[in-house]
Coordinates of C-alpha atoms and ligand atoms in Angstrom, one line a residue:
Chain A
M18 CA 119.9 91.9 106.4
R19 CA 118.8 95.3 105.2
N20 CA 116.6 95.5 108.2
G21 CA 119.7 94.8 110.5
V22 CA 121.8 97.5 108.9
Q23 CA 118.9 99.9 109.4
L24 CA 118.4 99.0 113.0
L25 CA 122.2 99.3 113.6
K26 CA 122.1 102.8 112.0
A27 CA 119.3 103.7 114.2
E28 CA 121.0 102.6 117.3
C29 CA 124.3 104.2 116.3
L30 CA 122.3 107.4 116.0
K31 CA 121.1 107.1 119.5
V32 CA 124.5 106.2 120.9
F33 CA 126.1 109.3 119.2
G34 CA 123.2 111.4 120.5
D35 CA 124.0 110.1 123.9
V36 CA 127.8 110.8 123.5
K37 CA 127.1 114.4 122.4
I38 CA 125.3 115.2 125.6
Y39 CA 127.3 113.2 128.1
W40 CA 130.8 113.7 126.5
L41 CA 132.3 114.7 129.7
N42 CA 131.1 111.5 131.4
Y43 CA 132.3 109.5 128.6
A44 CA 135.7 111.1 128.5
F45 CA 136.4 110.5 132.2
G46 CA 134.8 107.1 132.1
N47 CA 137.2 106.2 129.4
L48 CA 140.1 107.6 131.2
N49 CA 139.1 105.7 134.3
V50 CA 139.1 102.5 132.2
F51 CA 142.4 103.3 130.6
F52 CA 144.2 103.7 133.9
M53 CA 142.5 100.6 135.3
F54 CA 143.8 98.6 132.4
L55 CA 147.2 99.8 132.7
G56 CA 147.2 99.2 136.4
L57 CA 145.8 95.7 136.2
F58 CA 148.1 94.9 133.5
Y59 CA 151.1 96.2 135.4
A60 CA 150.1 94.4 138.6
F61 CA 149.5 91.0 137.0
S62 CA 152.2 90.7 134.4
K63 CA 155.1 92.8 135.6
G64 CA 158.4 91.3 134.9
S65 CA 156.7 88.4 133.0
Q66 CA 158.7 87.4 129.9
D67 CA 155.8 85.3 128.7
Q68 CA 154.6 87.1 125.6
L69 CA 151.7 84.9 124.9
G70 CA 150.7 84.9 128.5
K71 CA 150.6 88.7 128.4
L72 CA 148.5 88.7 125.2
T73 CA 146.1 86.2 126.7
F74 CA 145.8 88.3 129.8
L75 CA 145.0 91.4 127.6
F76 CA 142.2 89.5 125.9
G77 CA 141.0 88.5 129.2
L78 CA 140.8 92.1 130.3
M79 CA 139.2 93.2 127.1
Y80 CA 136.6 90.5 127.6
W81 CA 136.0 91.5 131.1
Y82 CA 135.4 95.1 130.1
F83 CA 133.2 94.5 127.1
G84 CA 131.4 91.5 128.8
V85 CA 130.6 93.5 131.9
H86 CA 129.5 96.4 129.8
A87 CA 127.1 94.2 127.8
V88 CA 125.4 93.0 130.8
D89 CA 125.5 96.2 132.8
L90 CA 124.3 98.2 129.8
M91 CA 121.2 96.1 129.0
G92 CA 120.0 96.6 132.5
L93 CA 120.8 100.3 132.6
L94 CA 119.3 100.8 129.1
M95 CA 116.0 99.3 130.3
E96 CA 115.9 101.3 133.4
E97 CA 116.6 104.4 131.4
E98 CA 113.8 103.5 129.0
I99 CA 111.3 103.2 131.8
Q100 CA 112.5 106.3 133.6
Q101 CA 112.2 108.4 130.5
G102 CA 108.9 106.8 129.6
T103 CA 110.1 105.9 126.1
L104 CA 109.8 102.1 126.7
E105 CA 106.2 102.1 125.7
Q106 CA 107.1 103.8 122.4
L107 CA 110.0 101.5 121.9
L108 CA 107.5 98.5 122.4
M109 CA 105.1 100.1 120.0
T110 CA 107.5 100.0 117.1
R111 CA 107.6 97.4 114.3
T112 CA 110.9 96.1 115.9
P113 CA 110.8 93.5 118.7
L114 CA 112.4 94.7 121.9
S115 CA 115.0 91.9 121.7
A116 CA 116.2 93.2 118.4
S117 CA 116.4 96.8 119.2
L118 CA 118.2 96.0 122.4
F119 CA 120.6 93.7 120.5
F120 CA 121.5 96.4 118.0
R121 CA 121.8 99.0 120.7
I122 CA 124.4 96.9 122.4
V123 CA 126.2 96.2 119.2
A124 CA 126.3 100.0 118.5
Q125 CA 127.6 100.6 121.9
T126 CA 130.2 97.9 121.4
L127 CA 131.4 99.3 118.1
F128 CA 131.7 102.6 119.7
D129 CA 133.6 101.1 122.6
L130 CA 135.8 99.0 120.2
A131 CA 137.3 102.2 118.8
K132 CA 138.5 102.9 122.3
G133 CA 139.4 99.3 122.8
V134 CA 141.8 99.2 119.9
F135 CA 143.5 102.2 121.3
V136 CA 143.8 100.9 124.8
F137 CA 145.0 97.5 123.3
A138 CA 147.7 99.3 121.3
V139 CA 148.9 101.3 124.2
C140 CA 149.1 98.3 126.4
M141 CA 151.0 96.3 123.7
W142 CA 153.4 99.1 123.5
A143 CA 153.8 99.8 127.3
F144 CA 154.4 96.2 128.1
A145 CA 156.5 95.4 125.1
I146 CA 154.4 92.8 123.5
N147 CA 155.9 91.7 120.2
L148 CA 154.0 93.2 117.3
S149 CA 154.6 90.1 115.3
Q150 CA 152.2 88.3 117.7
I151 CA 149.4 90.4 116.3
L152 CA 149.9 89.9 112.6
S153 CA 149.1 86.3 112.8
L154 CA 146.1 83.9 112.0
R155 CA 146.2 82.9 115.6
F156 CA 145.4 86.4 116.6
A157 CA 142.6 86.7 114.2
A158 CA 141.1 83.4 115.4
S159 CA 141.4 84.7 119.0
V160 CA 139.5 87.9 118.1
A161 CA 136.8 85.8 116.5
V162 CA 136.5 83.6 119.7
F163 CA 136.4 86.9 121.6
F164 CA 133.4 88.0 119.8
I165 CA 131.5 84.7 120.1
G166 CA 132.1 84.9 123.9
L167 CA 130.8 88.4 123.9
L168 CA 127.7 87.4 122.0
A169 CA 127.1 84.8 124.7
M170 CA 127.3 87.5 127.3
Y171 CA 124.5 89.3 125.5
G172 CA 122.3 86.4 126.4
F173 CA 123.1 87.1 130.0
G174 CA 122.5 90.8 129.3
Y175 CA 118.9 89.9 128.1
M176 CA 118.2 88.2 131.4
I177 CA 119.3 91.3 133.3
A178 CA 117.3 93.5 131.0
G179 CA 114.2 91.5 131.6
L180 CA 114.7 91.5 135.3
S181 CA 115.3 95.3 135.2
L182 CA 111.9 95.7 133.6
V183 CA 110.2 93.9 136.5
Y184 CA 112.3 94.7 139.6
K185 CA 113.6 98.1 138.5
Q186 CA 116.9 97.9 140.2
A187 CA 118.4 94.8 138.5
S188 CA 121.3 96.8 137.1
S189 CA 122.9 96.5 140.5
I190 CA 122.8 92.7 140.1
A191 CA 124.6 93.3 136.9
S192 CA 127.5 95.0 138.6
V193 CA 128.1 91.8 140.5
S194 CA 129.0 90.2 137.2
S195 CA 131.8 92.7 137.0
T196 CA 133.7 91.3 139.9
L197 CA 132.7 87.8 139.0
I198 CA 134.1 88.0 135.6
L199 CA 137.3 89.8 136.7
F200 CA 138.2 87.3 139.4
F201 CA 136.6 84.1 138.4
S202 CA 137.1 84.1 134.7
G203 CA 140.6 82.8 134.9
T204 CA 141.9 86.1 133.7
T205 CA 143.5 87.4 136.9
I206 CA 143.6 84.2 139.0
D207 CA 143.8 80.6 137.9
I208 CA 140.5 79.1 138.8
A209 CA 142.1 76.0 140.1
A210 CA 142.8 78.0 143.1
F211 CA 139.1 78.1 144.0
P212 CA 137.0 75.6 145.8
G213 CA 135.2 73.1 143.6
I214 CA 131.7 74.7 143.8
V215 CA 133.1 78.0 142.6
Q216 CA 134.9 76.2 139.7
A217 CA 131.6 74.5 138.7
L218 CA 129.8 77.8 138.8
V219 CA 132.4 79.6 136.7
R220 CA 132.1 77.0 134.1
L221 CA 128.5 78.0 133.6
F222 CA 129.6 81.2 132.2
P223 CA 130.8 81.7 128.7
F224 CA 133.8 83.8 129.6
Y225 CA 135.6 81.0 131.1
W226 CA 135.5 78.9 128.0
S227 CA 136.3 81.7 125.6
N228 CA 139.3 82.7 127.7
A229 CA 140.5 79.1 127.7
L230 CA 140.0 78.7 124.0
I231 CA 141.8 81.9 123.3
E232 CA 144.7 80.8 125.4
G233 CA 144.7 77.5 123.6
I234 CA 144.8 79.2 120.3
L235 CA 147.5 81.6 121.1
R236 CA 149.7 78.8 122.6
L237 CA 148.8 76.4 119.9
D238 CA 147.9 74.1 122.5
G239 CA 145.4 71.6 121.0
S240 CA 144.5 69.8 124.1
G241 CA 141.0 70.7 125.3
M242 CA 140.5 73.3 122.6
A243 CA 137.7 71.2 120.9
R244 CA 136.0 70.9 124.3
S245 CA 136.3 74.5 125.1
G246 CA 134.9 75.5 121.7
A247 CA 132.0 73.1 121.9
V248 CA 131.0 74.2 125.4
L249 CA 131.4 77.8 124.4
L250 CA 129.0 77.3 121.4
L251 CA 126.6 75.3 123.6
E252 CA 126.6 78.1 126.3
L253 CA 126.2 80.8 123.6
A254 CA 123.0 79.0 122.5
A255 CA 121.7 78.3 126.0
W256 CA 122.3 81.8 127.3
T257 CA 120.9 83.4 124.2
M258 CA 117.7 81.4 124.3
G259 CA 117.5 81.6 128.1
G260 CA 118.1 85.4 128.0
I261 CA 115.4 86.0 125.3
W262 CA 113.0 83.7 127.1
T263 CA 113.6 85.6 130.4
L264 CA 113.1 88.9 128.6
H265 CA 109.8 87.8 127.2
R266 CA 108.5 86.4 130.4
C267 CA 109.3 89.8 132.1
L268 CA 107.7 91.7 129.3
R269 CA 104.6 89.7 129.9
V270 CA 104.6 90.7 133.5
V271 CA 105.0 94.3 132.4
Y272 CA 101.9 94.0 130.0
D273 CA 100.0 92.4 132.8
C274 CA 100.8 95.1 135.4
G275 CA 100.9 98.1 133.0
T276 CA 104.3 99.2 134.3
A277 CA 106.0 100.0 131.1
G278 CA 105.2 103.6 131.5
N279 CA 106.0 104.3 135.2
Y280 CA 109.0 104.1 137.3
Chain B
M7 CA 90.9 98.8 110.5
N8 CA 87.9 97.7 112.5
I9 CA 88.3 97.5 116.3
E10 CA 86.2 95.3 118.4
I11 CA 86.4 95.6 122.2
R12 CA 84.5 92.7 123.9
N13 CA 83.8 92.4 127.7
L14 CA 87.1 94.2 128.5
S15 CA 88.0 94.3 132.1
K16 CA 91.2 95.4 133.7
S17 CA 92.3 95.9 137.2
Y18 CA 95.6 97.2 138.7
K19 CA 96.7 95.2 141.7
S20 CA 99.2 96.3 144.2
R21 CA 100.0 94.9 147.7
T22 CA 97.6 97.2 149.4
K23 CA 94.7 97.6 147.0
T24 CA 93.1 96.7 143.7
T25 CA 91.8 99.4 141.4
Q26 CA 89.2 98.3 138.8
A27 CA 90.1 100.5 135.9
L28 CA 87.9 98.9 133.2
R29 CA 84.6 97.0 133.8
D30 CA 83.1 95.1 131.0
V31 CA 83.7 97.6 128.3
N32 CA 82.1 96.8 124.8
L33 CA 82.7 99.0 121.8
T34 CA 82.9 98.6 118.1
I35 CA 84.8 101.1 116.0
K36 CA 84.7 100.9 112.3
S37 CA 87.6 101.7 110.0
G38 CA 87.5 105.4 109.1
E39 CA 85.9 106.4 112.3
I40 CA 87.0 109.0 114.8
V41 CA 86.0 108.4 118.4
C42 CA 86.5 110.7 121.4
V43 CA 86.7 109.0 124.7
L44 CA 85.7 111.4 127.5
G45 CA 85.5 111.0 131.3
H46 CA 86.7 112.4 134.5
N47 CA 90.2 111.8 135.7
G48 CA 90.7 108.2 136.6
A49 CA 87.8 107.1 134.5
G50 CA 89.9 104.5 132.6
K51 CA 90.5 106.3 129.4
T52 CA 94.3 105.7 129.2
T53 CA 93.8 102.1 130.4
L54 CA 91.4 101.6 127.5
V55 CA 93.9 103.1 125.0
K56 CA 96.7 100.9 126.2
S57 CA 94.6 97.9 126.1
I58 CA 93.8 98.5 122.5
C59 CA 97.4 98.9 121.3
G60 CA 98.6 95.9 123.4
L61 CA 100.5 97.7 126.1
L62 CA 98.2 96.3 128.7
R63 CA 96.9 92.8 128.9
P64 CA 93.2 92.6 130.0
D65 CA 92.1 90.5 132.9
Q66 CA 89.0 89.5 130.9
G67 CA 87.7 90.0 127.4
A68 CA 89.7 91.0 124.4
V69 CA 90.4 93.7 121.8
Y70 CA 90.2 92.4 118.2
L71 CA 91.8 94.3 115.3
D72 CA 90.2 93.2 112.1
G73 CA 89.2 90.0 113.9
R74 CA 92.7 89.3 115.4
A75 CA 93.0 89.4 119.2
V76 CA 95.6 91.9 120.1
H77 CA 97.1 89.9 122.9
E78 CA 97.6 86.8 120.8
N79 CA 99.2 88.9 118.1
L80 CA 101.2 91.6 119.9
S81 CA 103.6 92.3 117.0
F82 CA 100.7 92.5 114.6
A83 CA 99.0 95.1 116.9
H84 CA 102.2 97.0 117.5
G85 CA 103.0 97.1 113.9
R86 CA 99.6 98.6 113.0
C87 CA 98.9 101.0 115.9
S88 CA 100.5 104.3 116.8
A89 CA 100.0 105.6 120.3
V90 CA 100.8 109.1 121.6
L91 CA 100.5 108.4 125.3
E92 CA 99.8 111.1 127.9
G93 CA 102.6 113.3 129.2
S94 CA 105.5 114.4 127.2
R95 CA 107.4 111.2 127.7
N96 CA 107.2 109.7 124.3
I97 CA 110.5 110.8 123.0
Y98 CA 114.3 110.7 123.7
Y99 CA 114.9 114.0 125.4
Y100 CA 118.6 114.2 124.6
L101 CA 118.1 113.5 120.9
T102 CA 117.1 116.3 118.4
A103 CA 113.7 116.4 117.0
Y104 CA 115.0 115.0 113.6
E105 CA 117.1 112.4 115.4
N106 CA 113.9 111.2 117.2
L107 CA 112.0 111.1 114.0
R108 CA 114.7 109.2 112.2
Y109 CA 115.3 106.8 115.1
F110 CA 111.7 105.8 115.3
G111 CA 111.3 105.8 111.6
L112 CA 114.1 103.3 111.1
L113 CA 112.7 101.1 113.9
N114 CA 109.3 101.3 112.1
G115 CA 110.9 100.1 108.9
L116 CA 110.7 103.3 106.9
G117 CA 113.4 104.0 104.3
H118 CA 115.8 107.0 104.5
R119 CA 114.1 108.9 101.7
E120 CA 110.6 108.3 103.2
I121 CA 111.8 109.4 106.7
D122 CA 113.3 112.6 105.2
E123 CA 110.2 113.5 103.2
K124 CA 107.8 112.8 105.9
A125 CA 109.8 114.5 108.5
A126 CA 110.2 117.6 106.4
H127 CA 106.5 117.7 105.7
Y128 CA 105.3 117.3 109.2
L129 CA 107.9 119.5 110.8
R130 CA 106.7 122.3 108.4
L131 CA 103.1 121.5 109.2
F132 CA 103.7 121.8 112.9
A133 CA 106.0 124.9 112.6
L134 CA 109.0 123.0 114.0
E135 CA 111.2 123.3 110.9
Q136 CA 113.7 125.7 112.5
F137 CA 113.9 123.5 115.5
R138 CA 114.7 120.3 113.6
D139 CA 118.2 120.0 115.0
V140 CA 117.5 121.2 118.6
P141 CA 117.6 118.5 121.3
V142 CA 114.0 118.1 122.5
N143 CA 114.9 118.7 126.1
A144 CA 115.2 122.4 125.0
F145 CA 111.7 122.2 123.7
S146 CA 108.6 123.5 125.3
R147 CA 105.9 121.1 126.4
G148 CA 103.8 121.7 123.3
M149 CA 106.8 121.4 121.0
Q150 CA 107.6 117.9 122.6
Q151 CA 104.0 116.9 122.2
K152 CA 104.1 117.9 118.5
T153 CA 107.2 115.9 118.0
A154 CA 105.6 112.8 119.6
I155 CA 102.6 113.2 117.4
I156 CA 104.8 113.5 114.2
I157 CA 106.5 110.2 115.2
A158 CA 103.1 108.5 115.5
L159 CA 101.9 109.9 112.2
M160 CA 105.1 109.0 110.3
K161 CA 104.5 105.4 111.0
D162 CA 101.3 105.7 108.9
P163 CA 99.3 103.5 111.4
E164 CA 96.0 101.9 110.6
V165 CA 94.9 102.6 114.2
L166 CA 95.9 105.9 115.7
L167 CA 95.5 106.4 119.5
L168 CA 96.0 109.7 120.9
D169 CA 95.9 110.2 124.7
E170 CA 95.2 113.9 125.4
P171 CA 97.0 114.9 122.2
T172 CA 96.3 118.6 122.4
L173 CA 97.6 119.0 125.9
G174 CA 100.0 122.0 125.8
L175 CA 99.4 122.7 122.1
D176 CA 98.6 126.2 120.8
I177 CA 95.5 126.9 118.9
L178 CA 97.1 126.7 115.5
S179 CA 98.9 123.4 116.2
S180 CA 95.7 122.0 117.7
D181 CA 93.9 122.9 114.5
A182 CA 96.6 121.3 112.4
V183 CA 96.1 118.1 114.4
I184 CA 92.3 118.3 113.9
E185 CA 92.7 118.8 110.1
I186 CA 95.2 115.8 109.8
L187 CA 92.8 113.6 111.9
H188 CA 89.8 114.3 109.6
Q189 CA 92.0 113.7 106.6
L190 CA 93.4 110.4 108.0
A191 CA 90.0 109.2 108.8
S192 CA 88.4 110.1 105.5
D193 CA 91.0 109.1 103.0
G194 CA 92.5 105.9 104.4
G195 CA 90.1 104.0 106.5
R196 CA 92.1 104.6 109.6
S197 CA 90.5 104.3 112.9
I198 CA 91.3 107.1 115.3
I199 CA 90.6 107.1 119.1
I200 CA 91.3 110.2 121.1
T201 CA 91.0 110.8 124.8
T202 CA 90.7 114.4 125.7
H203 CA 89.5 117.1 128.1
D204 CA 89.8 119.6 125.4
V205 CA 86.4 121.1 124.5
H206 CA 87.7 123.0 121.5
L207 CA 89.0 119.7 120.1
I208 CA 85.8 118.0 120.9
E209 CA 83.8 120.6 119.2
R210 CA 85.9 120.8 116.1
L211 CA 86.1 117.0 115.6
N212 CA 82.3 116.8 115.9
A213 CA 82.7 113.1 116.2
R214 CA 81.4 110.1 118.1
M215 CA 81.8 110.5 121.8
V216 CA 82.2 107.7 124.3
F217 CA 81.7 108.7 127.9
M218 CA 83.3 106.7 130.5
N219 CA 82.9 106.8 134.3
Q220 CA 84.5 104.5 136.8
G221 CA 85.7 102.1 134.1
Q222 CA 82.4 101.8 132.3
V223 CA 81.0 103.2 129.1
V224 CA 78.0 105.3 130.2
R225 CA 77.1 106.9 127.0
D226 CA 78.1 106.4 123.4
S227 CA 76.6 109.0 121.0
R228 CA 77.5 111.4 118.2
L229 CA 78.1 115.0 119.2
P230 CA 75.5 116.4 116.8
E231 CA 72.9 114.1 118.3
L232 CA 73.8 114.9 121.8
K233 CA 73.5 118.6 121.0
R234 CA 70.2 118.1 119.5
D235 CA 68.8 116.0 122.4
G236 CA 70.2 118.4 124.9
A237 CA 68.9 121.4 123.2
D238 CA 65.4 120.0 123.1
R239 CA 65.4 120.0 126.8
R240 CA 67.2 123.1 127.7
Y241 CA 65.9 126.7 127.7
Q242 CA 67.2 130.1 128.4
I243 CA 64.8 132.0 130.5
T244 CA 64.5 135.7 131.2
L245 CA 62.4 136.1 134.2
Q246 CA 61.2 138.9 136.5
L247 CA 61.6 137.9 140.1
R248 CA 58.9 138.8 142.5
P249 CA 58.5 138.2 146.2
G250 CA 56.2 135.2 146.7
G251 CA 56.7 134.0 143.1
P252 CA 58.6 130.8 142.1
E253 CA 62.3 130.7 143.2
L254 CA 65.0 129.9 140.6
P255 CA 65.2 126.2 139.7
A256 CA 67.8 124.2 141.3
D257 CA 69.9 123.6 138.2
A258 CA 69.7 127.3 137.1
D259 CA 72.8 128.4 135.3
L260 CA 72.8 132.1 135.8
R261 CA 73.9 134.3 132.9
E262 CA 72.9 137.8 133.8
R263 CA 71.2 139.5 136.7
Q264 CA 69.9 143.2 136.8
G265 CA 67.8 144.3 139.6
D266 CA 64.8 141.9 139.8
M267 CA 65.4 140.5 136.3
A268 CA 67.4 137.3 135.8
V269 CA 68.7 135.5 132.7
F270 CA 69.6 131.8 133.2
E271 CA 69.4 128.4 131.6
T272 CA 67.6 125.4 132.8
A273 CA 66.4 122.0 131.9
D274 CA 64.0 121.6 134.8
C275 CA 60.6 121.1 132.9
R276 CA 58.4 120.8 136.0
W277 CA 59.7 124.2 137.2
L278 CA 59.0 125.7 133.7
E279 CA 55.4 124.4 133.8
Q280 CA 55.0 126.3 137.0
V281 CA 56.4 129.5 135.7
L282 CA 54.5 129.4 132.4
A283 CA 51.5 129.9 134.3
S284 CA 52.7 132.9 136.2
E285 CA 53.3 136.4 134.7
Q286 CA 56.9 136.7 135.6
L287 CA 58.2 135.2 132.3
I288 CA 59.6 137.7 130.0
Q289 CA 61.4 135.5 127.4
I290 CA 61.9 131.9 126.8
E291 CA 64.4 130.5 124.1
K292 CA 65.7 127.0 123.3
C293 CA 69.5 127.0 123.9
S294 CA 72.3 125.4 122.0
Q295 CA 74.3 123.5 124.5
S296 CA 78.0 123.9 124.8
V297 CA 80.2 120.8 124.9
A298 CA 81.1 121.4 128.5
E299 CA 77.3 121.5 129.3
I300 CA 76.7 118.3 127.3
Y301 CA 79.6 116.6 129.2
K302 CA 78.3 117.6 132.7
A303 CA 74.8 116.6 131.8
V304 CA 75.9 113.1 130.6
M305 CA 78.2 112.6 133.4
S306 CA 75.7 113.5 136.0
G307 CA 73.1 111.2 134.4
H308 CA 70.7 114.0 133.1
A309 CA 71.1 113.3 129.5
Ligands
LIG5 N1 99.9 101.7 136.6 C1 98.9 101.8 137.5 N2 98.9 101.2 138.7 C2 97.8 101.3 139.5 N3 96.7 102.0 139.2 C3 96.6 102.5 138.1 C4 97.7 102.6 137.1 N4 97.3 103.2 136.0 C5 96.0 103.7 136.3 N5 95.7 103.3 137.5 C6 94.3 103.5 138.1 O1 93.3 103.1 137.2 C7 92.3 104.1 137.1 C8 92.1 104.5 135.6 O2 93.2 105.2 135.3 P1 93.5 105.8 133.8 O3 94.8 106.4 133.8 O4 93.1 104.8 132.9 O5 92.4 107.1 133.9 P2 92.2 108.3 132.8 O6 90.8 108.2 132.5 O7 93.2 108.2 131.8 O8 92.4 109.5 133.7 P3 93.0 111.0 133.3 O9 91.9 111.8 132.7 O10 93.5 111.6 134.6 O11 94.2 110.8 132.3 C9 92.6 105.1 138.1 O12 91.9 104.9 139.3 C10 94.1 105.0 138.3 O13 94.4 105.3 139.6
LIG6 MG1 94.7 109.3 131.1

């Protein structure tokens, strides 16, 4: 526990060091996300009177943003490590790579969350979502599910991180996940509209289940909630284990080829 | 910590070619020992260092730290070794010196107090105090190197691996490194392995020297012994040159030449016998060999 706090502190230090240097990038990156959110929200729920529908959609968007970020970032972080030549030093510390990577993503997420709360608030206001929706147990439960879903995405992120170590350009694979999550998670388009094979594929990813569960919770619709929850937890375990396993296999390749220090 | 290197071989394979970087290397390094690994560019020094700390998996053979095979116990090895690898790429360039020390300190399990104390101590020692809060991308090469060395030292490793540590360091800083290394080796049983091309460093460390050539260890001896061995065979000659007399030996290392008088060094004994019989010889002295000369002699197979 103490160890975890220490690692989180270390990674926060690093994220803030990053922000200090690249603040302009960050500022405009955030502005970009902000407008995208408003735009998407406007396009997909304009005129809708369905308060819960809007809220579910907002969760979906948030999940899309943070989920994509987790996956993307893992790949980018690894590429940056190799490029800078610091990966070897990171490997040589007393902290396993999977742990430092995990806390680095958590630190980044915490930082992003500060923005997320702001964007969430602005969207709520702009689209007249009733504040009373927020101050409920349902909302709290949805937030919890949101984080579990996010955690499962980290497993996917580990996989991308591992592949980035070996194939160097895997972060471009990660950007595919961006579109995938946006359109196939059920956030923007009901997945029933897709061919069977796509539907099956989508179900392999945790975002589908966490979105379904959040919608169930918000609408107090008990049917299927147990199933969504169970599958979500199962996928959380599977993706995390699979991700860490992949990362370790890829590290093994790096140790064999001696490529930790060159890009 | 004792280091045992047994039949270590490593090759780098790419689609077009295979480079054999280490060939059947065997070495034993006792705790408290300092070893300088020398050799031409591409001799396999960095490859050896990376194999010891577990950043490279050998094709054959193994490295044992206190009897435990590095590649079966990676976290054990990573926890006990520090490595400053060649180049200035050991630190996060957009973090400040202190942030770098803190970051790696936390990842190495040091407490906040410990980090602050050690950081202050080493930053002072390496004259970096006033640059503590400057991003390292604004550092000179030597300053970056010193920051990397501090990170390695703060971990308080049992095995310290330094790949060309004095590259870019000024003479004072390089002396500080040497002093720390002697101190670490003597008072903590730490094993230290250094690769270097820096003759000043080698001279001052006065340690065991392992010479590598094309992935093999070609000589393993202590510097004082090498100096003595070499000096026994090497002479400084002052000679008057005459037409018809002996020419200078093939290995003559000319120091001075005035008119028909030449001062030079040689290790060519057959040539000496010849000249001793002639009347040209003015003076003959045993020389003390420089590190560079020892290096050249060993690498060319003359010593
Ligand atoms: N990542 C790599 N991929 C392919 N070949 C490599 C790699 N690293 C080193 N080599 C090759 O292995 C051999 C040994 O390299 P190494 O870096 O160990 O030499 P070195 O003794 O450290 O040289 P230097 O004094 O220049 O630092 C060289 O022929 C080099 O070209
Ligand atoms: Mg080298």
